[in-house]
Amino acid sequence: TIGDITGQGVILQGVPRGTIDTITFTIGLAPGVRTIDVNNMTIVYADAVRTEVFTPVVGYRGTPPPGYWGLIDTHNEAGNPNMRLDFEEQFVIRINPKAPVVPNQVITLSVKPNEGKSLMIRCIAPSTIMENDNILPGL
């Protein structure tokens, strides 16, 4: 991952300390890794209660509804827009779990390309979730 993992906070009346509806993170290639085809990538979310395999949004790019993931931005894009993560490119991915993330909840994300090793991301929601972006520190 590159940079912070953030969660979009929502403050609802009657829900103390807020919830997180979507999680956003940026990925890039590790040194020595060749390109990765994101068309065949699997993203899995797990917490203490459930595990969820996300479906990509239609066309892979766009804001995901609950149960989906989508590419919301590309940094340092090389050549024409495509679904291959190339050297120095970065893909900003947003996931939308079906159930919101609550304060102090530990989550694990597995980002698995069709070829190669999985990227495991383990982080925790803040104890008080603010409206808009919240940083989810790694564990």
PDB file of C-alpha atoms in Angstrom:
ATOM      1  CA  THR A   1       0.000   0.000   0.000  1.00  0.00           C
ATOM      2  CA  ILE A   2       1.044   3.588  -0.509  1.00  0.00           C
ATOM      3  CA  GLY A   3       0.027   6.309   1.935  1.00  0.00           C
ATOM      4  CA  ASP A   4      -2.800   6.165   4.444  1.00  0.00           C
ATOM      5  CA  ILE A   5      -5.751   3.812   4.537  1.00  0.00           C
ATOM      6  CA  THR A   6      -8.829   5.923   5.151  1.00  0.00           C
ATOM      7  CA  GLY A   7     -12.429   5.279   6.046  1.00  0.00           C
ATOM      8  CA  GLN A   8     -15.354   7.505   5.144  1.00  0.00           C
ATOM      9  CA  GLY A   9     -17.080   8.222   8.448  1.00  0.00           C
ATOM     10  CA  VAL A  10     -20.788   8.656   8.943  1.00  0.00           C
ATOM     11  CA  ILE A  11     -22.383  10.174  12.012  1.00  0.00           C
ATOM     12  CA  LEU A  12     -25.920   8.909  12.516  1.00  0.00           C
ATOM     13  CA  GLN A  13     -28.289   9.947  15.251  1.00  0.00           C
ATOM     14  CA  GLY A  14     -28.423   7.209  17.889  1.00  0.00           C
ATOM     15  CA  VAL A  15     -25.112   5.593  16.826  1.00  0.00           C
ATOM     16  CA  PRO A  16     -22.464   6.575  19.368  1.00  0.00           C
ATOM     17  CA  ARG A  17     -18.946   7.294  18.022  1.00  0.00           C
ATOM     18  CA  GLY A  18     -19.965   6.855  14.347  1.00  0.00           C
ATOM     19  CA  THR A  19     -19.364   4.191  11.699  1.00  0.00           C
ATOM     20  CA  ILE A  20     -17.262   3.812   8.546  1.00  0.00           C
ATOM     21  CA  ASP A  21     -19.071   3.002   5.310  1.00  0.00           C
ATOM     22  CA  THR A  22     -16.226   2.860   2.762  1.00  0.00           C
ATOM     23  CA  ILE A  23     -12.489   2.215   2.957  1.00  0.00           C
ATOM     24  CA  THR A  24      -9.989   3.696   0.508  1.00  0.00           C
ATOM     25  CA  PHE A  25      -6.362   2.669  -0.066  1.00  0.00           C
ATOM     26  CA  THR A  26      -3.710   3.053  -2.750  1.00  0.00           C
ATOM     27  CA  ILE A  27      -1.671   0.202  -4.194  1.00  0.00           C
ATOM     28  CA  GLY A  28       1.436   0.082  -6.361  1.00  0.00           C
ATOM     29  CA  LEU A  29       3.883  -2.575  -7.479  1.00  0.00           C
ATOM     30  CA  ALA A  30       6.544  -3.846  -5.094  1.00  0.00           C
ATOM     31  CA  PRO A  31      10.145  -3.620  -6.358  1.00  0.00           C
ATOM     32  CA  GLY A  32      10.879  -6.400  -8.835  1.00  0.00           C
ATOM     33  CA  VAL A  33       7.209  -7.209  -9.545  1.00  0.00           C
ATOM     34  CA  ARG A  34       6.029  -7.066 -13.138  1.00  0.00           C
ATOM     35  CA  THR A  35       2.660  -5.672 -14.156  1.00  0.00           C
ATOM     36  CA  ILE A  36      -0.544  -6.964 -12.573  1.00  0.00           C
ATOM     37  CA  ASP A  37      -3.853  -7.410 -14.380  1.00  0.00           C
ATOM     38  CA  VAL A  38      -6.487  -5.944 -12.072  1.00  0.00           C
ATOM     39  CA  ASN A  39      -9.304  -7.515 -14.144  1.00  0.00           C
ATOM     40  CA  ASN A  40      -8.706 -10.776 -12.306  1.00  0.00           C
ATOM     41  CA  MET A  41      -8.046  -9.346  -8.834  1.00  0.00           C
ATOM     42  CA  THR A  42      -9.954 -10.582  -5.774  1.00  0.00           C
ATOM     43  CA  ILE A  43     -10.491  -8.408  -2.691  1.00  0.00           C
ATOM     44  CA  VAL A  44     -11.617 -10.051   0.551  1.00  0.00           C
ATOM     45  CA  TYR A  45     -12.659  -8.232   3.741  1.00  0.00           C
ATOM     46  CA  ALA A  46     -12.664  -9.896   7.160  1.00  0.00           C
ATOM     47  CA  ASP A  47     -13.409  -8.756  10.699  1.00  0.00           C
ATOM     48  CA  ALA A  48     -14.245 -10.642  13.912  1.00  0.00           C
ATOM     49  CA  VAL A  49     -17.801 -11.360  12.734  1.00  0.00           C
ATOM     50  CA  ARG A  50     -17.796 -11.842   8.959  1.00  0.00           C
ATOM     51  CA  THR A  51     -15.853 -12.375   5.767  1.00  0.00           C
ATOM     52  CA  GLU A  52     -16.904 -10.786   2.503  1.00  0.00           C
ATOM     53  CA  VAL A  53     -15.617 -11.196  -1.062  1.00  0.00           C
ATOM     54  CA  PHE A  54     -16.160  -8.006  -3.048  1.00  0.00           C
ATOM     55  CA  THR A  55     -17.424  -7.812  -6.624  1.00  0.00           C
ATOM     56  CA  PRO A  56     -15.858  -5.180  -8.913  1.00  0.00           C
ATOM     57  CA  VAL A  57     -18.125  -2.387 -10.129  1.00  0.00           C
ATOM     58  CA  VAL A  58     -19.129  -2.601 -13.792  1.00  0.00           C
ATOM     59  CA  GLY A  59     -16.139  -1.441 -15.818  1.00  0.00           C
ATOM     60  CA  TYR A  60     -13.970  -1.617 -12.662  1.00  0.00           C
ATOM     61  CA  ARG A  61     -13.864   2.167 -12.323  1.00  0.00           C
ATOM     62  CA  GLY A  62     -16.272   4.121 -10.165  1.00  0.00           C
ATOM     63  CA  THR A  63     -17.742   4.492  -6.705  1.00  0.00           C
ATOM     64  CA  PRO A  64     -18.783   1.101  -5.323  1.00  0.00           C
ATOM     65  CA  PRO A  65     -22.176   0.314  -3.799  1.00  0.00           C
ATOM     66  CA  PRO A  66     -22.298  -2.026  -0.743  1.00  0.00           C
ATOM     67  CA  GLY A  67     -20.547  -5.346  -1.466  1.00  0.00           C
ATOM     68  CA  TYR A  68     -18.393  -3.950  -4.286  1.00  0.00           C
ATOM     69  CA  TRP A  69     -14.954  -2.455  -4.957  1.00  0.00           C
ATOM     70  CA  GLY A  70     -13.922   0.086  -7.570  1.00  0.00           C
ATOM     71  CA  LEU A  71     -10.936   2.033  -8.856  1.00  0.00           C
ATOM     72  CA  ILE A  72     -11.623   5.654  -8.057  1.00  0.00           C
ATOM     73  CA  ASP A  73      -8.351   7.178  -9.311  1.00  0.00           C
ATOM     74  CA  THR A  74      -5.026   6.390 -10.993  1.00  0.00           C
ATOM     75  CA  HIS A  75      -1.767   8.202 -10.240  1.00  0.00           C
ATOM     76  CA  ASN A  76       1.209   8.290 -12.636  1.00  0.00           C
ATOM     77  CA  GLU A  77      -0.795   6.530 -15.344  1.00  0.00           C
ATOM     78  CA  ALA A  78       1.452   5.176 -18.112  1.00  0.00           C
ATOM     79  CA  GLY A  79      -0.023   5.114 -21.610  1.00  0.00           C
ATOM     80  CA  ASN A  80      -3.731   4.735 -22.293  1.00  0.00           C
ATOM     81  CA  PRO A  81      -6.096   3.975 -19.401  1.00  0.00           C
ATOM     82  CA  ASN A  82      -6.258   0.222 -18.841  1.00  0.00           C
ATOM     83  CA  MET A  83      -6.612  -2.318 -16.054  1.00  0.00           C
ATOM     84  CA  ARG A  84      -2.900  -3.182 -15.786  1.00  0.00           C
ATOM     85  CA  LEU A  85      -0.940  -1.836 -12.833  1.00  0.00           C
ATOM     86  CA  ASP A  86       2.430  -0.942 -14.341  1.00  0.00           C
ATOM     87  CA  PHE A  87       5.725   0.321 -12.948  1.00  0.00           C
ATOM     88  CA  GLU A  88       5.245   3.541 -10.925  1.00  0.00           C
ATOM     89  CA  GLU A  89       1.469   3.556 -11.463  1.00  0.00           C
ATOM     90  CA  GLN A  90      -0.755   3.664  -8.403  1.00  0.00           C
ATOM     91  CA  PHE A  91      -4.395   2.586  -8.244  1.00  0.00           C
ATOM     92  CA  VAL A  92      -6.695   4.129  -5.638  1.00  0.00           C
ATOM     93  CA  ILE A  93      -9.216   1.464  -4.612  1.00  0.00           C
ATOM     94  CA  ARG A  94     -12.410   1.958  -2.611  1.00  0.00           C
ATOM     95  CA  ILE A  95     -14.315  -0.900  -0.996  1.00  0.00           C
ATOM     96  CA  ASN A  96     -17.805  -0.740   0.418  1.00  0.00           C
ATOM     97  CA  PRO A  97     -18.540  -3.469   3.004  1.00  0.00           C
ATOM     98  CA  LYS A  98     -22.190  -4.498   3.322  1.00  0.00           C
ATOM     99  CA  ALA A  99     -22.093  -3.764   7.071  1.00  0.00           C
ATOM    100  CA  PRO A 100     -20.430  -0.624   8.471  1.00  0.00           C
ATOM    101  CA  VAL A 101     -17.157  -0.713  10.386  1.00  0.00           C
ATOM    102  CA  VAL A 102     -17.544   0.312  14.030  1.00  0.00           C
ATOM    103  CA  PRO A 103     -15.038   2.028  16.345  1.00  0.00           C
ATOM    104  CA  ASN A 104     -12.014  -0.059  17.416  1.00  0.00           C
ATOM    105  CA  GLN A 105     -12.898  -2.802  14.925  1.00  0.00           C
ATOM    106  CA  VAL A 106      -9.877  -4.673  13.535  1.00  0.00           C
ATOM    107  CA  ILE A 107     -10.195  -5.469   9.845  1.00  0.00           C
ATOM    108  CA  THR A 108      -8.111  -7.455   7.398  1.00  0.00           C
ATOM    109  CA  LEU A 109      -8.124  -6.929   3.648  1.00  0.00           C
ATOM    110  CA  SER A 110      -6.618  -9.393   1.192  1.00  0.00           C
ATOM    111  CA  VAL A 111      -5.877  -8.046  -2.274  1.00  0.00           C
ATOM    112  CA  LYS A 112      -5.067 -11.028  -4.494  1.00  0.00           C
ATOM    113  CA  PRO A 113      -4.035 -10.678  -8.135  1.00  0.00           C
ATOM    114  CA  ASN A 114      -4.593 -13.661 -10.430  1.00  0.00           C
ATOM    115  CA  GLU A 115      -0.820 -14.229 -10.407  1.00  0.00           C
ATOM    116  CA  GLY A 116       1.567 -13.588  -7.543  1.00  0.00           C
ATOM    117  CA  LYS A 117       1.274 -13.077  -3.808  1.00  0.00           C
ATOM    118  CA  SER A 118      -1.615 -11.525  -1.907  1.00  0.00           C
ATOM    119  CA  LEU A 119      -1.270  -8.132  -0.295  1.00  0.00           C
ATOM    120  CA  MET A 120      -2.530  -8.408   3.301  1.00  0.00           C
ATOM    121  CA  ILE A 121      -3.656  -5.192   4.978  1.00  0.00           C
ATOM    122  CA  ARG A 122      -4.537  -5.263   8.676  1.00  0.00           C
ATOM    123  CA  CYS A 123      -5.771  -2.098  10.372  1.00  0.00           C
ATOM    124  CA  ILE A 124      -8.064  -0.794  13.095  1.00  0.00           C
ATOM    125  CA  ALA A 125     -10.867   1.754  13.056  1.00  0.00           C
ATOM    126  CA  PRO A 126     -10.367   4.765  15.337  1.00  0.00           C
ATOM    127  CA  SER A 127     -12.076   4.758  18.734  1.00  0.00           C
ATOM    128  CA  THR A 128     -14.152   7.771  17.685  1.00  0.00           C
ATOM    129  CA  ILE A 129     -15.084   7.996  14.022  1.00  0.00           C
ATOM    130  CA  MET A 130     -15.330  11.471  12.571  1.00  0.00           C
ATOM    131  CA  GLU A 131     -17.461  12.535   9.640  1.00  0.00           C
ATOM    132  CA  ASN A 132     -15.506  12.281   6.342  1.00  0.00           C
ATOM    133  CA  ASP A 133     -12.000  10.749   6.209  1.00  0.00           C
ATOM    134  CA  ASN A 134     -10.592   8.785   9.162  1.00  0.00           C
ATOM    135  CA  ILE A 135      -7.124   7.255   9.118  1.00  0.00           C
ATOM    136  CA  LEU A 136      -7.128   3.516   9.876  1.00  0.00           C
ATOM    137  CA  PRO A 137      -3.693   2.785  11.381  1.00  0.00           C
ATOM    138  CA  GLY A 138      -2.001  -0.458  10.438  1.00  0.00           C
ATOM    139  CA  LEU A 139      -1.363  -3.252  12.889  1.00  0.00           C
TER     140      LEU A 139
END
